[in-house]
mmCIF file with all atom_site columns, C-alpha atoms in Angstrom:
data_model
loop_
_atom_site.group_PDB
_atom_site.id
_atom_site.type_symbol
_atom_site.label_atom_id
_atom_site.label_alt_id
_atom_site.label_comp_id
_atom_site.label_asym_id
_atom_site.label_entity_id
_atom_site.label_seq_id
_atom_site.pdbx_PDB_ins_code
_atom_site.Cartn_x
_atom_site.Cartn_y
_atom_site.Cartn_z
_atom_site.occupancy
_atom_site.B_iso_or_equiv
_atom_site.pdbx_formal_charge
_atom_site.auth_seq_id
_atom_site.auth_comp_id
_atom_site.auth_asym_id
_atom_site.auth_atom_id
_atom_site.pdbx_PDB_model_num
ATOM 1   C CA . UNK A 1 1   ? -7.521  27.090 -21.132 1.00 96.00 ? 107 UNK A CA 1
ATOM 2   C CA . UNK A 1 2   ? -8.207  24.086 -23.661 1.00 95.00 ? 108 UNK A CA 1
ATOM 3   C CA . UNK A 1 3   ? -11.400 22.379 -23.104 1.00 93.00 ? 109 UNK A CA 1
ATOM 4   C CA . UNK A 1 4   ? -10.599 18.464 -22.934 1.00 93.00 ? 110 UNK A CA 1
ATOM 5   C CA . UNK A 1 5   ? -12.706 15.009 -22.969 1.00 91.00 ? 111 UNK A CA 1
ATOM 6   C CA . UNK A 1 6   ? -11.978 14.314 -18.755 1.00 89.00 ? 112 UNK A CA 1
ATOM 7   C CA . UNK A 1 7   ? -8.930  14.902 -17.233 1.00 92.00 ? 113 UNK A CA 1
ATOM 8   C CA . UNK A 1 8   ? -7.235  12.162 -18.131 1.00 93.00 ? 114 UNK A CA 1
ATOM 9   C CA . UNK A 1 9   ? -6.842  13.111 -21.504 1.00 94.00 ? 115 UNK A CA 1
ATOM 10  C CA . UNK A 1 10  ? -5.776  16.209 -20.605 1.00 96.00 ? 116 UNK A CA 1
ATOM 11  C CA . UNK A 1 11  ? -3.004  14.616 -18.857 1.00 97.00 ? 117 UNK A CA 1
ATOM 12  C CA . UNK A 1 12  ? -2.623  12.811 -22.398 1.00 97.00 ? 118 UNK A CA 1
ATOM 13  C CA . UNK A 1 13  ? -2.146  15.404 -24.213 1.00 97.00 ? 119 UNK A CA 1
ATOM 14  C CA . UNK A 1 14  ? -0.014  16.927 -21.749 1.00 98.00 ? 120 UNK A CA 1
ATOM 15  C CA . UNK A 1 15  ? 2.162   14.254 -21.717 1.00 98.00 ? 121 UNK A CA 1
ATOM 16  C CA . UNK A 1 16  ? 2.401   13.875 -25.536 1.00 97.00 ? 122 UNK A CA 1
ATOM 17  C CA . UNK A 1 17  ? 3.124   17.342 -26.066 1.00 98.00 ? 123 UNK A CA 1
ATOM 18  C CA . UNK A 1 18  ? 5.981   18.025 -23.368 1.00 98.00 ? 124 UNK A CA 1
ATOM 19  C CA . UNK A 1 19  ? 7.797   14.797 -23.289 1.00 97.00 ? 125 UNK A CA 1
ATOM 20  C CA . UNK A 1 20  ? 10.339  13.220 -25.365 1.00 97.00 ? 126 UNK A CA 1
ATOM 21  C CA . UNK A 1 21  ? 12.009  9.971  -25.030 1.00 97.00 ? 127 UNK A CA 1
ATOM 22  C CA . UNK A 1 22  ? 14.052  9.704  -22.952 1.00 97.00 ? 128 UNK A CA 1
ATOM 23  C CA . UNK A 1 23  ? 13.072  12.594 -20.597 1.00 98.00 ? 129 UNK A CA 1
ATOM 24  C CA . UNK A 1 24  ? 12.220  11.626 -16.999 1.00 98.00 ? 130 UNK A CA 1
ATOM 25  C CA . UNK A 1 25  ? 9.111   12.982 -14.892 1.00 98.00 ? 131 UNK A CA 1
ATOM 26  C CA . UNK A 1 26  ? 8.772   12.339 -11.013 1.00 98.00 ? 132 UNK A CA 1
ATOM 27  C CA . UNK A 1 27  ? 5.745   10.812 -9.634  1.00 97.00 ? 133 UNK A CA 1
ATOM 28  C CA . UNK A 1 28  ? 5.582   11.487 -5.598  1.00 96.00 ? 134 UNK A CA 1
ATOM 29  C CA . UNK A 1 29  ? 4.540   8.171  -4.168  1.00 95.00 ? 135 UNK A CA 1
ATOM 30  C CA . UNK A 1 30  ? 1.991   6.718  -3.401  1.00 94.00 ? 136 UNK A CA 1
ATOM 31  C CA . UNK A 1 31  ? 1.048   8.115  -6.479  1.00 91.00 ? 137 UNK A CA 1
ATOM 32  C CA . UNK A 1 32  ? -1.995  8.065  -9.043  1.00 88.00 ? 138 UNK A CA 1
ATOM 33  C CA . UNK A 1 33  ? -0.997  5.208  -11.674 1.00 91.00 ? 139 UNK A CA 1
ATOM 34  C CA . UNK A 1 34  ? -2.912  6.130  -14.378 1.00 91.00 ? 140 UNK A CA 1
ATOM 35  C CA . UNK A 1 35  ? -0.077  8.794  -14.799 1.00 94.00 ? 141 UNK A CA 1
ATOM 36  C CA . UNK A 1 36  ? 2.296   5.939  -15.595 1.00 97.00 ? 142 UNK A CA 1
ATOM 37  C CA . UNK A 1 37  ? 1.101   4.820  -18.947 1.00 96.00 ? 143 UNK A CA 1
ATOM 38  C CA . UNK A 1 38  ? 1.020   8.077  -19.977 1.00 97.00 ? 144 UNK A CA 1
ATOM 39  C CA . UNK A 1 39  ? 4.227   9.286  -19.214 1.00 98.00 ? 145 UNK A CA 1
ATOM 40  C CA . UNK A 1 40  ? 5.861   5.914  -20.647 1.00 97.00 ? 146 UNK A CA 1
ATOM 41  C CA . UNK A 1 41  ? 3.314   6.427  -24.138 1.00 97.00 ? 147 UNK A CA 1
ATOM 42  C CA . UNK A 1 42  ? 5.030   9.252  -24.634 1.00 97.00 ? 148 UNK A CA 1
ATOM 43  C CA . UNK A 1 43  ? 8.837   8.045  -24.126 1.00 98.00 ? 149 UNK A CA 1
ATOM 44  C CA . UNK A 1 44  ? 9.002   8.942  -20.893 1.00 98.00 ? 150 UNK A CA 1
ATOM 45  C CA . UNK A 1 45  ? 10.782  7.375  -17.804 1.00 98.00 ? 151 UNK A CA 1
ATOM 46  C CA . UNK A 1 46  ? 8.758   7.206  -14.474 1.00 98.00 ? 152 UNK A CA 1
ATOM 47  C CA . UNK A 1 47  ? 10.724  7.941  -11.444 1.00 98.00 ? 153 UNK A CA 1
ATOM 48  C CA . UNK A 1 48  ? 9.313   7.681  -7.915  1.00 98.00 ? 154 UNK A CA 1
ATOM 49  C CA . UNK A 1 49  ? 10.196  10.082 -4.979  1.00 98.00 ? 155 UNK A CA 1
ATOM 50  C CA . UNK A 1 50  ? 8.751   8.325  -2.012  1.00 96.00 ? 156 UNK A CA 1
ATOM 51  C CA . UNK A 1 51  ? 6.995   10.372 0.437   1.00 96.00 ? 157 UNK A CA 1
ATOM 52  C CA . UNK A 1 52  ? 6.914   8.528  4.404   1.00 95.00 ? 158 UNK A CA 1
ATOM 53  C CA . UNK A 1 53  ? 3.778   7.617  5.904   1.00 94.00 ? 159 UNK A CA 1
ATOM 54  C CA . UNK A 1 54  ? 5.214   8.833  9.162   1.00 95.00 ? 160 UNK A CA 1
ATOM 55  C CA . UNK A 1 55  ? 5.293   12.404 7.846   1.00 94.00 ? 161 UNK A CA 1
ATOM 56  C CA . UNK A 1 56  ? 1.550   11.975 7.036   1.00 94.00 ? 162 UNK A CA 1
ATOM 57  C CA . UNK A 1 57  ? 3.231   12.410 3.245   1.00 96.00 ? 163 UNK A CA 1
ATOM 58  C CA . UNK A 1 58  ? 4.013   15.817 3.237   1.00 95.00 ? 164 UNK A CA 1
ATOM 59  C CA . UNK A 1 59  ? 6.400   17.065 0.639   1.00 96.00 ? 165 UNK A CA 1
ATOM 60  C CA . UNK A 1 60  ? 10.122  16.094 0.901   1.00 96.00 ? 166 UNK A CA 1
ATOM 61  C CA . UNK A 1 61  ? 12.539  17.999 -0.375  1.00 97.00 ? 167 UNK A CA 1
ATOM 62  C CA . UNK A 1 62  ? 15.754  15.713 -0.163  1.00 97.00 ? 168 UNK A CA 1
ATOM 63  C CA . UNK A 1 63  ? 13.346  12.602 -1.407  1.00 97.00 ? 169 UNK A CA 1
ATOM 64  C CA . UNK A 1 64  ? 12.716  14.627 -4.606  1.00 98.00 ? 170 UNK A CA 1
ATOM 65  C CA . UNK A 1 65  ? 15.723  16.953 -5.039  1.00 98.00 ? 171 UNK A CA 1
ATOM 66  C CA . UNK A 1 66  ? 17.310  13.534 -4.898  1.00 98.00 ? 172 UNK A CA 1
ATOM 67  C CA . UNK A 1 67  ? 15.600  12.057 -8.138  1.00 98.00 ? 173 UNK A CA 1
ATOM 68  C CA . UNK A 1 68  ? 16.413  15.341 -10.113 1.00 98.00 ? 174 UNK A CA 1
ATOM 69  C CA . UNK A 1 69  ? 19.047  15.060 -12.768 1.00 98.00 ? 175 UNK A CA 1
ATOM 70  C CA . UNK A 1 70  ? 20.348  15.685 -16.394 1.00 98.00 ? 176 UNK A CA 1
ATOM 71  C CA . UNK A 1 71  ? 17.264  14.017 -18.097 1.00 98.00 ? 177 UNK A CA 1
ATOM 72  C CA . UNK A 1 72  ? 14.368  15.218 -15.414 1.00 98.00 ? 178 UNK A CA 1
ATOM 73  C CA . UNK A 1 73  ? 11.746  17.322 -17.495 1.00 98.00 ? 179 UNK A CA 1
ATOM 74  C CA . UNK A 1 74  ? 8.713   17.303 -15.194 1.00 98.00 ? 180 UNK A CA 1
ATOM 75  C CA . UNK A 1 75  ? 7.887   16.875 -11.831 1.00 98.00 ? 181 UNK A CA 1
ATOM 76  C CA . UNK A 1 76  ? 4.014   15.379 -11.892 1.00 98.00 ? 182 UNK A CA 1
ATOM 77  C CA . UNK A 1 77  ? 1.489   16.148 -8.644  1.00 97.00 ? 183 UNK A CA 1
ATOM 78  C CA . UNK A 1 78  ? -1.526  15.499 -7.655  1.00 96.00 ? 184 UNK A CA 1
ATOM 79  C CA . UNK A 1 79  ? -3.398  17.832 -4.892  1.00 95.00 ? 185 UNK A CA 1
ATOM 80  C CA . UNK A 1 80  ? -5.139  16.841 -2.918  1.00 94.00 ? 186 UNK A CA 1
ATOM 81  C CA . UNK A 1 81  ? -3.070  13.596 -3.734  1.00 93.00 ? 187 UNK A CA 1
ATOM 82  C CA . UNK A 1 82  ? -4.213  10.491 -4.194  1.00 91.00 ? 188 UNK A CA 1
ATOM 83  C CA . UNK A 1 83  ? -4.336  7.656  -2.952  1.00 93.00 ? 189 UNK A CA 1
ATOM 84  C CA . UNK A 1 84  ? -3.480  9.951  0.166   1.00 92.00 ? 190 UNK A CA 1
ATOM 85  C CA . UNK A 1 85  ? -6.412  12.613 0.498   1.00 90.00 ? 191 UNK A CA 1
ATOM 86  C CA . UNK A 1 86  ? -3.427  14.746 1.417   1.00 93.00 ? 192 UNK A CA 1
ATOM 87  C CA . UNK A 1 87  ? -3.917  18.497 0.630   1.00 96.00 ? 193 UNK A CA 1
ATOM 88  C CA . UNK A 1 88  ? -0.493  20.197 0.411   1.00 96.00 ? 194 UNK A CA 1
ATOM 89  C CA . UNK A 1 89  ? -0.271  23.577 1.810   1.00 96.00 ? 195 UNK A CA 1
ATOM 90  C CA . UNK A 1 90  ? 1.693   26.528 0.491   1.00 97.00 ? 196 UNK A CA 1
ATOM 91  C CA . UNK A 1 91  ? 4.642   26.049 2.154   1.00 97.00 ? 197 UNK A CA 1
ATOM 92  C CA . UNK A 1 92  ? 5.212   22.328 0.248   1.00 97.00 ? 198 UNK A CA 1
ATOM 93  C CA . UNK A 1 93  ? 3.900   23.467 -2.976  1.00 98.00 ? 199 UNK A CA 1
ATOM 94  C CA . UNK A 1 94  ? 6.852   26.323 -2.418  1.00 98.00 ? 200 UNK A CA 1
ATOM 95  C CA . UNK A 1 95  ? 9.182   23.223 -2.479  1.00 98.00 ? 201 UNK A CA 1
ATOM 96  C CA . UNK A 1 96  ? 8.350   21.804 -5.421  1.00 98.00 ? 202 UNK A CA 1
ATOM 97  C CA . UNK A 1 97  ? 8.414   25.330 -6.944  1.00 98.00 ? 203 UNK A CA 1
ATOM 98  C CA . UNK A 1 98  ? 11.838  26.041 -5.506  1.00 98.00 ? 204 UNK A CA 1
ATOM 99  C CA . UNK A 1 99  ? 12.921  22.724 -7.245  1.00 98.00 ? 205 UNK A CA 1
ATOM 100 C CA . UNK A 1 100 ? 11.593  23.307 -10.361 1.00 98.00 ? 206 UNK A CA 1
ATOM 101 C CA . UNK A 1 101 ? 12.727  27.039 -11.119 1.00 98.00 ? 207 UNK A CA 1
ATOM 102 C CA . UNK A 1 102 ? 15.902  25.938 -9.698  1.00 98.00 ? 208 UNK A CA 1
ATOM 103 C CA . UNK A 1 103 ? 16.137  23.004 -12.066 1.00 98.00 ? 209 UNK A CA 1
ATOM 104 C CA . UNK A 1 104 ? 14.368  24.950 -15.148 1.00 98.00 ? 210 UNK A CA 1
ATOM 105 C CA . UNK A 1 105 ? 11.522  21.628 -14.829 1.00 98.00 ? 211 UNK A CA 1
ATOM 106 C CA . UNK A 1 106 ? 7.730   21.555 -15.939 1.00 98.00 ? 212 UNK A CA 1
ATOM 107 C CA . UNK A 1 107 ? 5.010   20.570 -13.488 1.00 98.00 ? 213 UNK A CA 1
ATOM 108 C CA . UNK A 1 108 ? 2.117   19.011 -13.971 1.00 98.00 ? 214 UNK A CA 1
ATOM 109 C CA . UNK A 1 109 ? -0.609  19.276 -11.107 1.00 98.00 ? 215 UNK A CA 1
ATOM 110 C CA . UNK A 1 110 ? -3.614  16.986 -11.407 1.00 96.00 ? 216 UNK A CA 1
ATOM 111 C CA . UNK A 1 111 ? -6.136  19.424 -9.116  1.00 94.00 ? 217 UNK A CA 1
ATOM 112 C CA . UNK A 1 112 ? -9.419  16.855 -9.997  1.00 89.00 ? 218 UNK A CA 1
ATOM 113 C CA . UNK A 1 113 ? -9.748  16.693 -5.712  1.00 85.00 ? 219 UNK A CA 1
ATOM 114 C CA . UNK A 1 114 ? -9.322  20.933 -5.778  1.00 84.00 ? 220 UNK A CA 1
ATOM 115 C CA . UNK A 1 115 ? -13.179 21.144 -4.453  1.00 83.00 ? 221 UNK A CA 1
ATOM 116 C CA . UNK A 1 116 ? -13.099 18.018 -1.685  1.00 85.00 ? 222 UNK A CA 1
ATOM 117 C CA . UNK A 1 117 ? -10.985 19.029 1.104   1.00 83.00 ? 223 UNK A CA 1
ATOM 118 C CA . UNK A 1 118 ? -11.768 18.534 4.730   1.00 88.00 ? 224 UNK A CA 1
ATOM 119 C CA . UNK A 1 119 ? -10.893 19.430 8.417   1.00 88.00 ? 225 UNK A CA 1
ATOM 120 C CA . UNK A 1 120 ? -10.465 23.152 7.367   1.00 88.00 ? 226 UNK A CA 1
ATOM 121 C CA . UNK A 1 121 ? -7.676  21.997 4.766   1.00 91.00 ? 227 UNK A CA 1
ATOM 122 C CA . UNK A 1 122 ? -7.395  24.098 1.761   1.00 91.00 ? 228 UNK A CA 1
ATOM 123 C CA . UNK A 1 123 ? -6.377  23.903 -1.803  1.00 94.00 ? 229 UNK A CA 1
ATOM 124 C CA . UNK A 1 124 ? -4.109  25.858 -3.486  1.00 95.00 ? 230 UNK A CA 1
ATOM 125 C CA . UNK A 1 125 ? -2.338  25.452 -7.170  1.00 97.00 ? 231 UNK A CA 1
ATOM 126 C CA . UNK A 1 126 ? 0.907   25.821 -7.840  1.00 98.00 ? 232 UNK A CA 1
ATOM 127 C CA . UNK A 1 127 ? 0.319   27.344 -10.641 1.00 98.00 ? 233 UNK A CA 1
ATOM 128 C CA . UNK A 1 128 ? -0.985  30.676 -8.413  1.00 98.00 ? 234 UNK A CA 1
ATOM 129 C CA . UNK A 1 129 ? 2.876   30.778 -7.139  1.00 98.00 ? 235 UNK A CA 1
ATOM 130 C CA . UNK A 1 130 ? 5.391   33.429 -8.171  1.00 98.00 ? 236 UNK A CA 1
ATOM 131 C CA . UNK A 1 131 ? 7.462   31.845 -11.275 1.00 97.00 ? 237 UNK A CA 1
ATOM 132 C CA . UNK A 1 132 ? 5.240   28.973 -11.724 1.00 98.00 ? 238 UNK A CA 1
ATOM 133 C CA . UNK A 1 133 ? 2.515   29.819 -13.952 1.00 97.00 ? 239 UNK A CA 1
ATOM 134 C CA . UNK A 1 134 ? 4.856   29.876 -16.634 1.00 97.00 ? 240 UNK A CA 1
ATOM 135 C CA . UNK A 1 135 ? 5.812   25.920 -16.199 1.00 98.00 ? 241 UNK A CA 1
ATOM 136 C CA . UNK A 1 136 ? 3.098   24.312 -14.925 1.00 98.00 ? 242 UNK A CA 1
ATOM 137 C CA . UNK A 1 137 ? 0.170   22.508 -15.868 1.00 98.00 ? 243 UNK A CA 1
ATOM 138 C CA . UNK A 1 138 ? -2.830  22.475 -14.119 1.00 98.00 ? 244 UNK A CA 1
ATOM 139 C CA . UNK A 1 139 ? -5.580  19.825 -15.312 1.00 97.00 ? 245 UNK A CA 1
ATOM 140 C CA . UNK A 1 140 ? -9.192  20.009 -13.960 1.00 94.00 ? 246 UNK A CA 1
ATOM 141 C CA . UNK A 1 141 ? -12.351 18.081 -14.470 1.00 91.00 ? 247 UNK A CA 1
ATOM 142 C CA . UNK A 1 142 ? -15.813 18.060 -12.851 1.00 89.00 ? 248 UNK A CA 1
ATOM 143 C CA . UNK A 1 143 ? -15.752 14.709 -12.240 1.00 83.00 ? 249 UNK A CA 1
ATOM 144 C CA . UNK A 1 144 ? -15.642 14.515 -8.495  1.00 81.00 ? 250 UNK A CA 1
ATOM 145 C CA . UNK A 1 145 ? -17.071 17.649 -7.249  1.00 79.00 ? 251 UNK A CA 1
ATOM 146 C CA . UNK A 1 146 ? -19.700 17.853 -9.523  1.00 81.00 ? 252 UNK A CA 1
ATOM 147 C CA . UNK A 1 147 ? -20.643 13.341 -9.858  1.00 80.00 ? 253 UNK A CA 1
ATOM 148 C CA . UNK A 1 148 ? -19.777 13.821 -13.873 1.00 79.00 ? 254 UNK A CA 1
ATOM 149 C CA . UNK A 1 149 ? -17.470 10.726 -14.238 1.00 77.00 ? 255 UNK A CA 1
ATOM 150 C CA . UNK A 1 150 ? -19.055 9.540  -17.156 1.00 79.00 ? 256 UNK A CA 1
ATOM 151 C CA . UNK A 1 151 ? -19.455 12.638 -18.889 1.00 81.00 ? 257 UNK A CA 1
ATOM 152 C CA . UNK A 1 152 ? -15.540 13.341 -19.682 1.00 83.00 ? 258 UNK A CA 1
ATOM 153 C CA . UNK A 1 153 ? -15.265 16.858 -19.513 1.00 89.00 ? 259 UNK A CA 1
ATOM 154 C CA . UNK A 1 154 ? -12.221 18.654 -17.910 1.00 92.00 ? 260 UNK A CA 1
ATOM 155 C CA . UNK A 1 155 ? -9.921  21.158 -19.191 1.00 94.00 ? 261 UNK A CA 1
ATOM 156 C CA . UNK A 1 156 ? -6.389  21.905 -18.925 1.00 97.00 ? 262 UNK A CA 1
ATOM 157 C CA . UNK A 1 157 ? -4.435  25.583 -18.183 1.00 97.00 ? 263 UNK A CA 1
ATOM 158 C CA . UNK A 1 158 ? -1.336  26.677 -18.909 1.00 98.00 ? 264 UNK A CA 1
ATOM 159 C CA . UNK A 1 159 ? 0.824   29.404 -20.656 1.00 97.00 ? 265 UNK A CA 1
ATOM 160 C CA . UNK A 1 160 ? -0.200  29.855 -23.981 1.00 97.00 ? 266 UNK A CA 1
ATOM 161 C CA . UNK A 1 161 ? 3.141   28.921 -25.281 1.00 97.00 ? 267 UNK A CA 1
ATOM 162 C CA . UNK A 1 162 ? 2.018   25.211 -24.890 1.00 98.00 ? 268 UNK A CA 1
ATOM 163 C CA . UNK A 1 163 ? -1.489  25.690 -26.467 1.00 97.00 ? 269 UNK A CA 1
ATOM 164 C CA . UNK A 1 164 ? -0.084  24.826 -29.928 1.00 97.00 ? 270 UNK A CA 1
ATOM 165 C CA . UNK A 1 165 ? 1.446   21.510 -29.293 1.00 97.00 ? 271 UNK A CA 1
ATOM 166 C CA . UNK A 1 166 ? -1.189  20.365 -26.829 1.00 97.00 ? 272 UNK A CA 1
ATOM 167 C CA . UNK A 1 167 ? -3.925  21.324 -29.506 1.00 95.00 ? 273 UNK A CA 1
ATOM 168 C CA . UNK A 1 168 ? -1.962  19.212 -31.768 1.00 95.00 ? 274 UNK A CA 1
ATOM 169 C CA . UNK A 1 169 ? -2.383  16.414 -29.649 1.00 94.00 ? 275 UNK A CA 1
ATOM 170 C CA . UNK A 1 170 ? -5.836  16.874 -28.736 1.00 93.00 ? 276 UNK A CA 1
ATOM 171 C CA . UNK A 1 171 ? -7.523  17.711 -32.175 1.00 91.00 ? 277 UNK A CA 1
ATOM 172 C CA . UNK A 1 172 ? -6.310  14.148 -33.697 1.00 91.00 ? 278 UNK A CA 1
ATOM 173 C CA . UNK A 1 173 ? -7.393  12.294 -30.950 1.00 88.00 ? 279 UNK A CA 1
ATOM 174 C CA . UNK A 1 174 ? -11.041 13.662 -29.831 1.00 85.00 ? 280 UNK A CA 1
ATOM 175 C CA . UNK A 1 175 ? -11.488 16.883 -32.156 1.00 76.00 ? 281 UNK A CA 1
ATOM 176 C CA . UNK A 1 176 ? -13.353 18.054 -29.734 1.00 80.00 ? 282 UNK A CA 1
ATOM 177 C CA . UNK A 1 177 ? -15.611 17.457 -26.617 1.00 84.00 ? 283 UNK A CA 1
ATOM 178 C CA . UNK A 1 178 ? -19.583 16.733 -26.628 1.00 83.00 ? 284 UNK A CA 1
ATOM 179 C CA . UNK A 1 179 ? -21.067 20.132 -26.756 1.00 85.00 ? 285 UNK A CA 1
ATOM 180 C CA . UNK A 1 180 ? -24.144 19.320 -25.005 1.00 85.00 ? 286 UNK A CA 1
ATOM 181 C CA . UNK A 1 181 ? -21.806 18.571 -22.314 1.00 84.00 ? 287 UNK A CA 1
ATOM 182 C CA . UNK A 1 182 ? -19.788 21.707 -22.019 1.00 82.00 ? 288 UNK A CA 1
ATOM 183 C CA . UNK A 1 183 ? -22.740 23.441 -21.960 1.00 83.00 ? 289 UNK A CA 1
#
């Protein structure tokens, strides 16, 4: 777990550290577009998997299994999703696991809604499934749950494997998060 200034630079540093030009990372759509910048700051390639309105957005596994190829590195979520409020059960986070052991790809899962959920909905991340804690990034802040926005403090988890390249990132672009703050 790396302590980070908000979540968005955790994605930042995420980003940074497991993308190279020319690598592509899906973005289910509608999708959050501060992930864009990101992912093209860091040589990436956006591609969009569109998810239909008439399937309240649930996961699609042609749409993204469609999008995958040669140069696809990560796969980027965000649950409960926004723009959507949708929280994705088990069973669709299973698809986008299937996909990415199947396809050796990273996730990224942007959990900053993990604590809001409603009508009996409830979150779970990816990274708890079988083969998936080993790929995945899962970014957290206490921005919404906790009415920090302006406080910027979030952290990021993953395998420690990553640590070294996203504490590369991180340490020459905050050093380190207000301490009065992570206290």
């Amino acid at each position: 777990v790396l302590v980070t200034n908000g979540l968005t630079h955790a994605a930042y540093a995420v980003f940074m550290a497991a993308i190279d030009d020319g690598d592509e990372v899906i973005l289910l759509e509608p999708y959050y577009p501060q992930h864009i910048n990101k992912i093209e700051l860091a040589g990436g390639k956006v591609v969009t998997a569109a998810l239909d309105r008439e399937n309240n957005f649930s996961i699609d596994k042609a749409a993204i299994a469609a999008k995958i190829n040669s140069k696809t590195r990560m796969i980027c979520i965000v649950n409960p999703a926004n723009p959507t409020g949708r929280v994705y059960s088990r069973d669709e986070l299973q698809i986008i696991a299937d996909l990415a052991i199947e396809h050796d790809l990273l996730v990224l899962s942007d959990e900053v809604y993990e604590q809001i959920t409603y009508d009996g909905h409830r979150h779970t991340s990816i990274a708890s499934l079988p083969g998936m804690w080993e790929r995945t990034f899962s970014l957290f802040a206490y921005t919404k749950a906790f009415a920090m926005d302006g406080w910027r403090l979030g952290y990021v988890a993953c395998h420690e494997k990553f640590m070294p390249a996203i504490m590369k990132i991180t340490v020459n672009d905050v050093a380190h998060v207000n301490v009065f703050i992570q206290y």
